Amino acid sequence: MATATKRSKAEKSLVILLLIIGGVLVSLPFLWMISSSFKPENEVLAIPPTIIPDNPTIENYINLFTSMNFTVYLRNTIIIVLFSFLGLLFNAMAGYGFAKYEFKGRERIFYLVLATMMIPGQVTMIPVYLILNSMGLTNTMTGIILPGLAVAFSIFLFRQFMMTIPDDLIEAARLDGAGEFYIFFRLIIPIAKPIFAVQGILTFIAGWNSFLWPLIIANDESLYTLSVGLSLLQGQYANNFALQMAGAAFMVVPIIIIFAFFQKYIVEGFTMSGIK
């Protein structure tokens, strides 16, 4: 018995050690990126490299907003993220409708929505572009935002979660005189907080990292997002690695902060939605 206990402790210690080593190895590039963003340009390529800057400075971050149009890129990205959250609400309504309402062709329409998940987004970009072009929405913020308001995977995930909500609870609210919108906003949304948290994180990440579609639909720099701006930064300041690291850190750190605060909801939301 004692031997088995010692073996168990040794295995646990080995696993912890391997996890620590793996975590350090994975974190090193990120830590170097953050550190380099606070270094002067001549220190980034110093041999041997330094993890902690010898002469820390925030000049690189200042240059992002003075030498580049990162203020405009940030504004556009925030607008896209905010409207993506509005689309998240629409997706939740659609998922609720598929889960709790009986109407003709419900299953066929839902399977059609699922079928769109099998089509790569790159395949539909040209047809969507042609449709928006015929509507005069190319090179506009509306054209950037509109295609991302409805997401098949989000509808599917909400539908799976809404299926777990008892029908008797909704019927009881209806018998008490509650309207459909009241039921959705005051009853369903509070119950669905875990899945809203999961989808909120995924929506924020997708909106914050939006690159390819804004690059395709917009030819005016005033409509570019942070990701597009970062690619321009790499082209215009190819030799200024400190400035590039500041731009990359500015892109990545908000996502890590959001994920750190809401990571517990990810496992809970996916589990409750039936995704193993």
C-alpha positions as CSV (number, residue, x, y, z in Angstrom):
1,M,0.0,0.0,0.0
2,A,2.8,2.4,0.9
3,T,4.6,1.5,-2.3
4,A,1.6,2.3,-4.4
5,T,1.2,5.7,-2.5
6,K,4.8,6.6,-3.1
7,R,4.4,5.7,-6.8
8,S,1.3,7.8,-7.1
9,K,3.1,10.8,-5.5
10,A,6.1,10.3,-7.8
11,E,3.8,10.2,-10.9
12,K,1.9,13.3,-9.8
13,S,5.2,15.1,-9.2
14,L,6.5,14.1,-12.6
15,V,3.3,15.3,-14.3
16,I,3.5,18.6,-12.4
17,L,7.1,19.0,-13.4
18,L,6.4,18.3,-17.1
19,L,3.5,20.8,-17.0
20,I,5.7,23.5,-15.5
21,I,8.4,22.9,-18.1
22,G,5.8,22.9,-20.9
23,G,4.2,26.1,-19.6
24,V,7.6,27.9,-19.4
25,L,8.5,26.8,-22.9
26,V,5.2,27.9,-24.3
27,S,5.3,31.2,-22.4
28,L,8.9,32.2,-23.4
29,P,8.0,33.6,-26.8
30,F,5.1,35.6,-25.4
31,L,7.2,36.9,-22.5
32,W,9.9,37.9,-25.0
33,M,7.3,39.7,-27.1
34,I,6.0,41.7,-24.1
35,S,9.6,42.5,-22.9
36,S,10.7,43.5,-26.4
37,S,7.8,45.9,-26.7
38,F,9.4,48.0,-23.9
39,K,12.9,47.9,-25.3
40,P,14.7,50.5,-27.4
41,E,15.1,49.5,-31.0
42,N,18.8,48.7,-30.6
43,E,18.3,46.4,-27.6
44,V,15.8,44.1,-29.3
45,L,18.5,42.3,-31.4
46,A,21.1,42.4,-28.7
47,I,23.1,39.2,-28.3
48,P,22.6,37.5,-25.8
49,P,18.9,38.5,-25.7
50,T,17.5,40.1,-22.5
51,I,14.2,39.1,-21.0
52,I,14.0,42.2,-18.8
53,P,14.8,45.4,-20.7
54,D,17.9,47.3,-19.6
55,N,16.4,50.6,-20.5
56,P,12.6,50.2,-20.5
57,T,10.5,52.7,-22.5
58,I,7.0,53.1,-23.6
59,E,8.1,55.0,-26.8
60,N,7.1,52.1,-29.0
61,Y,3.5,52.2,-27.8
62,I,3.4,56.0,-28.2
63,N,4.7,55.6,-31.8
64,L,1.8,53.3,-32.6
65,F,-0.6,56.1,-32.1
66,T,1.5,58.9,-33.5
67,S,3.4,57.4,-36.4
68,M,0.6,55.0,-37.3
69,N,-3.2,55.3,-37.5
70,F,-3.7,52.9,-34.6
71,T,-6.3,55.2,-33.1
72,V,-8.4,54.7,-36.2
73,Y,-7.7,51.0,-36.3
74,L,-8.7,50.6,-32.6
75,R,-12.0,52.6,-33.2
76,N,-12.9,50.4,-36.1
77,T,-12.1,47.2,-34.2
78,I,-14.2,48.3,-31.2
79,I,-17.1,49.1,-33.5
80,I,-16.9,45.6,-35.1
81,V,-16.7,43.9,-31.7
82,L,-19.7,45.8,-30.4
83,F,-21.9,44.9,-33.4
84,S,-20.6,41.4,-33.1
85,F,-22.2,41.3,-29.6
86,L,-25.4,42.5,-31.2
87,G,-25.2,39.6,-33.6
88,L,-24.6,37.4,-30.6
89,L,-28.0,38.4,-29.3
90,F,-29.6,37.6,-32.7
91,N,-27.9,34.2,-32.7
92,A,-29.2,33.5,-29.2
93,M,-32.7,34.3,-30.3
94,A,-32.3,32.0,-33.3
95,G,-31.0,29.2,-31.2
96,Y,-33.9,29.7,-28.7
97,G,-36.4,29.6,-31.6
98,F,-35.0,26.3,-33.0
99,A,-35.0,24.8,-29.5
100,K,-38.3,25.8,-28.1
101,Y,-40.7,26.7,-30.9
102,E,-42.6,24.3,-33.1
103,F,-43.0,25.5,-36.7
104,K,-43.1,23.9,-40.2
105,G,-39.7,23.0,-41.6
106,R,-37.9,23.7,-38.3
107,E,-35.6,20.6,-38.5
108,R,-34.8,21.1,-42.2
109,I,-33.9,24.8,-41.7
110,F,-31.7,23.9,-38.7
111,Y,-29.9,21.2,-40.8
112,L,-29.4,23.8,-43.5
113,V,-27.8,26.1,-40.9
114,L,-25.6,23.2,-39.8
115,A,-24.7,22.5,-43.4
116,T,-23.2,26.0,-43.8
117,M,-20.7,25.1,-41.1
118,M,-19.1,22.6,-43.5
119,I,-18.4,25.3,-46.0
120,P,-15.1,27.1,-45.5
121,G,-15.5,30.9,-45.1
122,Q,-13.1,31.5,-47.9
123,V,-15.4,29.8,-50.3
124,T,-18.3,32.2,-49.6
125,M,-16.3,35.4,-49.5
126,I,-16.6,36.0,-53.3
127,P,-20.4,35.5,-53.4
128,V,-20.9,37.6,-50.3
129,Y,-18.6,40.3,-51.8
130,L,-20.6,40.3,-55.0
131,I,-23.9,40.6,-53.1
132,L,-22.6,43.5,-51.0
133,N,-21.1,45.2,-54.1
134,S,-24.5,45.1,-55.8
135,M,-26.0,46.7,-52.7
136,G,-23.3,49.4,-52.7
137,L,-21.9,48.3,-49.3
138,T,-18.3,47.6,-50.3
139,N,-15.7,49.9,-48.7
140,T,-18.2,50.7,-45.9
141,M,-18.3,49.8,-42.2
142,T,-21.8,48.2,-42.8
143,G,-20.3,45.9,-45.4
144,I,-17.6,44.8,-42.9
145,I,-20.1,44.2,-40.1
146,L,-23.1,42.7,-41.8
147,P,-21.8,39.2,-42.8
148,G,-20.6,38.5,-39.3
149,L,-23.9,39.1,-37.5
150,A,-25.2,35.6,-38.1
151,V,-22.9,32.7,-37.2
152,A,-24.0,29.1,-37.7
153,F,-21.8,27.7,-35.0
154,S,-23.2,30.2,-32.5
155,I,-26.8,29.4,-33.4
156,F,-26.0,25.7,-33.0
157,L,-24.3,26.2,-29.6
158,F,-27.2,28.3,-28.3
159,R,-29.7,25.8,-29.6
160,Q,-28.0,22.9,-27.9
161,F,-28.0,24.8,-24.6
162,M,-31.6,26.0,-24.9
163,M,-32.7,22.3,-25.4
164,T,-31.6,21.7,-21.7
165,I,-34.0,24.3,-20.4
166,P,-37.2,22.6,-19.2
167,D,-40.3,23.4,-21.3
168,D,-42.4,23.5,-18.1
169,L,-40.5,26.5,-16.9
170,I,-41.4,28.5,-20.0
171,E,-45.0,27.3,-19.9
172,A,-45.3,28.4,-16.3
173,A,-44.1,31.9,-17.3
174,R,-46.6,32.0,-20.1
175,L,-49.4,31.0,-17.8
176,D,-48.4,33.9,-15.5
177,G,-49.0,36.2,-18.4
178,A,-45.3,36.8,-19.4
179,G,-44.8,37.7,-23.1
180,E,-42.3,36.0,-25.3
181,F,-39.7,38.8,-25.2
182,Y,-40.1,39.1,-21.4
183,I,-39.5,35.3,-21.1
184,F,-36.4,35.5,-23.3
185,F,-34.7,38.5,-21.7
186,R,-35.8,38.0,-18.1
187,L,-35.8,34.1,-17.9
188,I,-33.8,32.5,-20.6
189,I,-30.8,34.9,-20.7
190,P,-30.1,34.6,-16.9
191,I,-30.2,30.8,-17.2
192,A,-28.0,30.9,-20.3
193,K,-25.2,32.9,-18.7
194,P,-22.6,30.2,-19.2
195,I,-23.2,29.8,-22.9
196,F,-23.4,33.6,-23.3
197,A,-20.0,33.9,-21.6
198,V,-18.5,31.2,-23.9
199,Q,-19.9,32.8,-27.0
200,G,-19.0,36.3,-25.8
201,I,-15.4,35.3,-25.5
202,L,-15.4,33.7,-29.0
203,T,-17.2,36.7,-30.4
204,F,-14.7,39.1,-28.9
205,I,-11.8,37.1,-30.2
206,A,-13.2,36.9,-33.7
207,G,-14.1,40.6,-33.8
208,W,-10.8,41.7,-32.3
209,N,-8.7,39.6,-34.7
210,S,-10.8,40.4,-37.8
211,F,-8.4,40.6,-40.7
212,L,-9.2,38.9,-44.0
213,W,-12.7,40.2,-44.5
214,P,-12.0,43.9,-43.7
215,L,-8.9,43.7,-45.9
216,I,-11.1,42.4,-48.8
217,I,-14.1,44.6,-48.5
218,A,-12.3,47.9,-47.6
219,N,-9.8,49.8,-49.7
220,D,-9.8,52.9,-47.5
221,E,-7.3,52.9,-44.6
222,S,-9.8,54.7,-42.4
223,L,-11.8,51.4,-42.3
224,Y,-8.9,49.1,-41.4
225,T,-8.8,47.1,-38.2
226,L,-6.0,46.5,-35.8
227,S,-5.0,43.2,-37.5
228,V,-4.8,44.9,-40.8
229,G,-2.9,47.8,-39.2
230,L,-0.5,45.3,-37.7
231,S,0.2,43.8,-41.1
232,L,0.9,47.3,-42.5
233,L,3.2,47.9,-39.6
234,Q,5.2,44.8,-40.5
235,G,5.5,46.1,-44.1
236,Q,6.3,49.8,-43.4
237,Y,8.6,49.2,-40.4
238,A,10.0,45.8,-41.3
239,N,13.3,46.5,-39.5
240,N,11.8,48.1,-36.4
241,F,11.2,44.9,-34.4
242,A,10.5,46.8,-31.1
243,L,7.6,48.7,-32.8
244,Q,6.3,45.4,-34.2
245,M,6.4,43.7,-30.8
246,A,4.5,46.6,-29.3
247,G,1.8,46.2,-32.0
248,A,1.6,42.5,-31.5
249,A,1.4,42.9,-27.7
250,F,-1.4,45.5,-28.1
251,M,-3.3,42.9,-30.1
252,V,-2.7,39.9,-27.9
253,V,-2.9,41.2,-24.3
254,P,-6.6,42.2,-24.3
255,I,-7.6,38.7,-25.5
256,I,-5.5,37.1,-22.7
257,I,-7.1,39.3,-20.1
258,I,-10.6,38.5,-21.3
259,F,-9.8,34.8,-21.4
260,A,-8.2,34.8,-17.9
261,F,-11.3,36.3,-16.4
262,F,-13.9,34.1,-18.2
263,Q,-12.0,30.9,-18.8
264,K,-14.1,29.0,-16.1
265,Y,-17.2,29.5,-18.2
266,I,-15.7,27.9,-21.3
267,V,-15.6,24.4,-19.9
268,E,-19.0,24.9,-18.1
269,G,-20.7,26.3,-21.2
270,F,-19.4,23.6,-23.6
271,T,-20.2,20.8,-21.2
272,M,-23.8,22.1,-20.7
273,S,-24.2,22.5,-24.4
274,G,-23.6,18.8,-25.0
275,I,-20.1,19.2,-26.6
276,K,-17.6,16.9,-25.1
